[in-house]
Amino acid sequence: MIKGHKQEEVMKELKSQPEGVREKIEEVSVDMWEGFTAVIKELFPNAKITYDRFHVMRIVNEELNELRKIMNVHKKGLLHLLWKNQNDLKEEQKQSLEKVLEEYPLLRIAYEMKEEFRQIYERSRKANGAKRQFEKWLRTSGIIYRKSANMVRNHLTGICNYFERHTTNGITEGMNTKIKLIKRMSYGFTNFQHLRLKLFACFNS
């Protein structure tokens, strides 16, 4: 656990691990911060880079929300309904969402495109098949989802690497959630070393 998030700080810490250990790393799952990608390429030369599916979906969802704002659609609770997986919506929620989408056809198109993207993760079994589906999505949806489309194009190989082992950042995200809870219960920390010791004590208990 280190204080900073800068690329050079991360590299310095990881370089403390023997080169022979780093060479054995086969895969690293990260979000799409360029600093992480550069670190992996330099310090883990044999590792495939897998971009975490939930971070990828979050970028698409965030652009959907931006589109909602541009369309000036403001309904209480709508954001939760738009972001949630369609299959996970209760019948009452589906009806509420459908009512809004009937009123705003352009928002329906954007929502359906988001769901199409999510379904690629749900239905694809192989990296090559997923790549073809993502490329098809880019041809049909890239005009509306410009930011997301650029992100997918620039990171397509790493995004598709997910379908080989289905590796995600789930464990790390769970740890981050626990850290936030510990910080709230401790009413925050003004000293990094105190925070570090507290977290080590909690995670080792």
CSV table of C-alpha atoms in Angstrom, one decimal:
chain,number,residue,atom,x,y,z
A,1,MET,CA,0.0,0.0,0.0
A,2,ILE,CA,1.5,3.3,-1.1
A,3,LYS,CA,0.5,6.9,-0.6
A,4,GLY,CA,0.6,8.0,-4.2
A,5,HIS,CA,-1.1,7.2,-7.5
A,6,LYS,CA,1.5,8.5,-9.8
A,7,GLN,CA,3.0,6.2,-12.4
A,8,GLU,CA,6.6,6.6,-11.1
A,9,GLU,CA,5.4,5.8,-7.6
A,10,VAL,CA,3.6,2.6,-8.6
A,11,MET,CA,6.6,1.5,-10.7
A,12,LYS,CA,9.1,2.1,-7.8
A,13,GLU,CA,7.1,-0.1,-5.5
A,14,LEU,CA,6.6,-2.9,-8.1
A,15,LYS,CA,10.3,-2.9,-9.0
A,16,SER,CA,11.0,-4.0,-5.5
A,17,GLN,CA,9.6,-7.4,-6.5
A,18,PRO,CA,12.3,-9.7,-8.1
A,19,GLU,CA,12.4,-9.6,-11.9
A,20,GLY,CA,11.9,-13.4,-12.0
A,21,VAL,CA,8.6,-13.0,-10.1
A,22,ARG,CA,7.4,-10.3,-12.4
A,23,GLU,CA,8.2,-12.3,-15.5
A,24,LYS,CA,5.9,-15.1,-14.3
A,25,ILE,CA,2.8,-12.8,-14.2
A,26,GLU,CA,0.5,-13.9,-17.0
A,27,GLU,CA,-2.3,-11.4,-16.8
A,28,VAL,CA,-3.1,-8.1,-15.1
A,29,SER,CA,-6.6,-6.7,-14.9
A,30,VAL,CA,-6.8,-2.9,-14.7
A,31,ASP,CA,-9.0,0.1,-15.6
A,32,MET,CA,-8.0,2.2,-18.6
A,33,TRP,CA,-5.8,4.7,-16.9
A,34,GLU,CA,-2.9,5.0,-19.3
A,35,GLY,CA,-0.4,5.0,-16.4
A,36,PHE,CA,-1.4,1.4,-15.4
A,37,THR,CA,-1.0,0.2,-19.0
A,38,ALA,CA,2.5,1.7,-19.3
A,39,VAL,CA,3.5,0.2,-15.9
A,40,ILE,CA,2.4,-3.3,-16.9
A,41,LYS,CA,4.1,-3.2,-20.3
A,42,GLU,CA,7.4,-2.3,-18.7
A,43,LEU,CA,7.4,-4.4,-15.5
A,44,PHE,CA,5.3,-7.4,-16.5
A,45,PRO,CA,6.6,-8.2,-20.0
A,46,ASN,CA,4.9,-11.5,-20.3
A,47,ALA,CA,1.5,-10.4,-19.0
A,48,LYS,CA,-1.6,-9.8,-21.0
A,49,ILE,CA,-3.5,-6.7,-20.2
A,50,THR,CA,-7.2,-7.2,-19.5
A,51,TYR,CA,-9.4,-4.1,-19.1
A,52,ASP,CA,-11.9,-4.7,-16.3
A,53,ARG,CA,-15.4,-5.2,-17.8
A,54,PHE,CA,-17.1,-3.2,-15.1
A,55,HIS,CA,-15.0,-0.2,-15.7
A,56,VAL,CA,-15.7,-0.5,-19.4
A,57,MET,CA,-19.4,-0.7,-18.8
A,58,ARG,CA,-19.2,2.3,-16.4
A,59,ILE,CA,-17.8,4.5,-19.2
A,60,VAL,CA,-20.7,3.5,-21.5
A,61,ASN,CA,-23.2,4.1,-18.7
A,62,GLU,CA,-21.7,7.5,-17.9
A,63,GLU,CA,-22.0,8.5,-21.5
A,64,LEU,CA,-25.6,7.3,-21.5
A,65,ASN,CA,-26.2,9.7,-18.6
A,66,GLU,CA,-24.5,12.5,-20.5
A,67,LEU,CA,-26.9,11.8,-23.4
A,68,ARG,CA,-29.9,11.9,-21.0
A,69,LYS,CA,-28.8,15.3,-19.8
A,70,ILE,CA,-28.4,16.6,-23.3
A,71,MET,CA,-31.9,15.4,-24.1
A,72,ASN,CA,-33.1,17.2,-21.0
A,73,VAL,CA,-34.8,14.2,-19.5
A,74,HIS,CA,-35.1,14.6,-15.7
A,75,LYS,CA,-37.2,11.9,-14.0
A,76,LYS,CA,-36.7,10.9,-10.4
A,77,GLY,CA,-35.0,7.5,-10.1
A,78,LEU,CA,-34.5,7.3,-13.9
A,79,LEU,CA,-30.7,7.1,-13.7
A,80,HIS,CA,-30.8,4.0,-11.6
A,81,LEU,CA,-33.2,2.3,-14.1
A,82,LEU,CA,-31.0,3.2,-17.1
A,83,TRP,CA,-27.8,1.9,-15.5
A,84,LYS,CA,-29.2,-1.2,-14.0
A,85,ASN,CA,-29.0,-4.4,-16.2
A,86,GLN,CA,-32.4,-4.8,-17.9
A,87,ASN,CA,-32.6,-8.4,-16.8
A,88,ASP,CA,-32.3,-7.3,-13.2
A,89,LEU,CA,-35.2,-4.9,-13.3
A,90,LYS,CA,-38.4,-5.8,-11.5
A,91,GLU,CA,-41.6,-5.7,-13.4
A,92,GLU,CA,-42.7,-2.4,-11.8
A,93,GLN,CA,-39.3,-0.9,-12.7
A,94,LYS,CA,-39.6,-2.1,-16.3
A,95,GLN,CA,-42.9,-0.5,-16.6
A,96,SER,CA,-41.6,2.8,-15.2
A,97,LEU,CA,-38.7,2.8,-17.6
A,98,GLU,CA,-40.8,1.9,-20.6
A,99,LYS,CA,-43.1,4.8,-19.8
A,100,VAL,CA,-40.2,7.2,-20.0
A,101,LEU,CA,-38.7,5.6,-23.1
A,102,GLU,CA,-42.0,5.9,-24.9
A,103,GLU,CA,-42.0,9.6,-24.2
A,104,TYR,CA,-38.3,10.1,-25.3
A,105,PRO,CA,-37.6,7.9,-28.4
A,106,LEU,CA,-34.0,9.1,-28.7
A,107,LEU,CA,-33.3,8.1,-25.2
A,108,ARG,CA,-34.7,4.7,-26.0
A,109,ILE,CA,-32.3,4.3,-28.9
A,110,ALA,CA,-29.3,5.2,-26.6
A,111,TYR,CA,-30.6,2.8,-23.9
A,112,GLU,CA,-31.0,-0.1,-26.3
A,113,MET,CA,-27.5,0.5,-27.6
A,114,LYS,CA,-26.1,0.4,-24.1
A,115,GLU,CA,-28.0,-2.9,-23.5
A,116,GLU,CA,-26.6,-4.3,-26.8
A,117,PHE,CA,-23.1,-3.5,-25.5
A,118,ARG,CA,-23.7,-5.2,-22.2
A,119,GLN,CA,-25.1,-8.3,-24.0
A,120,ILE,CA,-21.8,-8.8,-25.8
A,121,TYR,CA,-20.3,-9.4,-22.3
A,122,GLU,CA,-23.1,-11.7,-21.4
A,123,ARG,CA,-23.3,-13.8,-24.5
A,124,SER,CA,-19.8,-14.0,-26.0
A,125,ARG,CA,-17.8,-17.1,-25.2
A,126,LYS,CA,-14.6,-16.4,-27.1
A,127,ALA,CA,-12.4,-13.4,-27.6
A,128,ASN,CA,-12.6,-13.5,-31.4
A,129,GLY,CA,-16.4,-13.6,-31.3
A,130,ALA,CA,-16.5,-10.8,-28.8
A,131,LYS,CA,-14.2,-8.7,-31.0
A,132,ARG,CA,-16.5,-9.1,-34.0
A,133,GLN,CA,-19.5,-8.1,-31.9
A,134,PHE,CA,-17.8,-5.0,-30.5
A,135,GLU,CA,-16.7,-4.0,-34.0
A,136,LYS,CA,-20.3,-4.4,-35.2
A,137,TRP,CA,-21.5,-2.2,-32.2
A,138,LEU,CA,-18.9,0.4,-33.1
A,139,ARG,CA,-20.3,0.6,-36.7
A,140,THR,CA,-23.9,1.1,-35.5
A,141,SER,CA,-23.5,2.9,-32.2
A,142,GLY,CA,-20.3,5.0,-32.6
A,143,ILE,CA,-22.2,8.0,-33.9
A,144,ILE,CA,-24.1,8.4,-30.6
A,145,TYR,CA,-21.6,7.0,-28.2
A,146,ARG,CA,-18.5,8.9,-29.5
A,147,LYS,CA,-16.5,8.8,-26.3
A,148,SER,CA,-17.2,5.2,-25.6
A,149,ALA,CA,-16.6,4.2,-29.2
A,150,ASN,CA,-13.1,5.8,-29.1
A,151,MET,CA,-12.4,4.1,-25.8
A,152,VAL,CA,-13.4,0.7,-27.2
A,153,ARG,CA,-11.4,1.2,-30.4
A,154,ASN,CA,-8.2,2.2,-28.6
A,155,HIS,CA,-8.4,-0.7,-26.0
A,156,LEU,CA,-10.2,-3.4,-28.0
A,157,THR,CA,-7.5,-6.1,-27.6
A,158,GLY,CA,-7.4,-5.6,-23.8
A,159,ILE,CA,-11.2,-5.5,-23.6
A,160,CYS,CA,-11.5,-8.8,-25.5
A,161,ASN,CA,-8.8,-10.5,-23.4
A,162,TYR,CA,-11.5,-10.6,-20.7
A,163,PHE,CA,-13.2,-13.5,-22.6
A,164,GLU,CA,-10.2,-15.8,-22.2
A,165,ARG,CA,-10.3,-16.1,-18.4
A,166,HIS,CA,-13.1,-13.7,-17.3
A,167,THR,CA,-10.7,-11.9,-15.0
A,168,THR,CA,-12.0,-8.8,-13.3
A,169,ASN,CA,-11.1,-6.3,-10.6
A,170,GLY,CA,-13.8,-7.7,-8.4
A,171,ILE,CA,-11.4,-8.6,-5.5
A,172,THR,CA,-9.7,-5.2,-5.6
A,173,GLU,CA,-13.0,-3.3,-5.8
A,174,GLY,CA,-14.2,-5.3,-2.8
A,175,MET,CA,-11.1,-4.2,-0.9
A,176,ASN,CA,-11.7,-0.6,-1.9
A,177,THR,CA,-15.2,-0.8,-0.5
A,178,LYS,CA,-13.9,-2.1,2.8
A,179,ILE,CA,-11.3,0.6,3.0
A,180,LYS,CA,-13.9,3.3,2.5
A,181,LEU,CA,-16.0,1.7,5.2
A,182,ILE,CA,-13.0,1.6,7.6
A,183,LYS,CA,-12.3,5.3,6.9
A,184,ARG,CA,-15.9,6.3,7.6
A,185,MET,CA,-16.0,4.3,10.8
A,186,SER,CA,-12.7,6.0,11.9
A,187,TYR,CA,-14.0,9.5,10.9
A,188,GLY,CA,-11.2,9.9,8.4
A,189,PHE,CA,-7.5,10.0,8.7
A,190,THR,CA,-5.1,13.0,8.5
A,191,ASN,CA,-2.0,10.9,8.6
A,192,PHE,CA,-1.3,8.3,5.9
A,193,GLN,CA,0.8,6.1,8.0
A,194,HIS,CA,-2.0,5.8,10.6
A,195,LEU,CA,-4.4,4.9,7.8
A,196,ARG,CA,-1.9,2.3,6.5
A,197,LEU,CA,-1.4,0.6,9.9
A,198,LYS,CA,-5.2,0.6,10.5
A,199,LEU,CA,-5.9,-1.1,7.2
A,200,PHE,CA,-3.2,-3.7,7.7
A,201,ALA,CA,-4.6,-4.5,11.1
A,202,CYS,CA,-8.1,-4.8,9.8
A,203,PHE,CA,-7.2,-6.9,6.7
A,204,ASN,CA,-5.0,-9.2,8.7
A,205,SER,CA,-7.6,-9.8,11.5
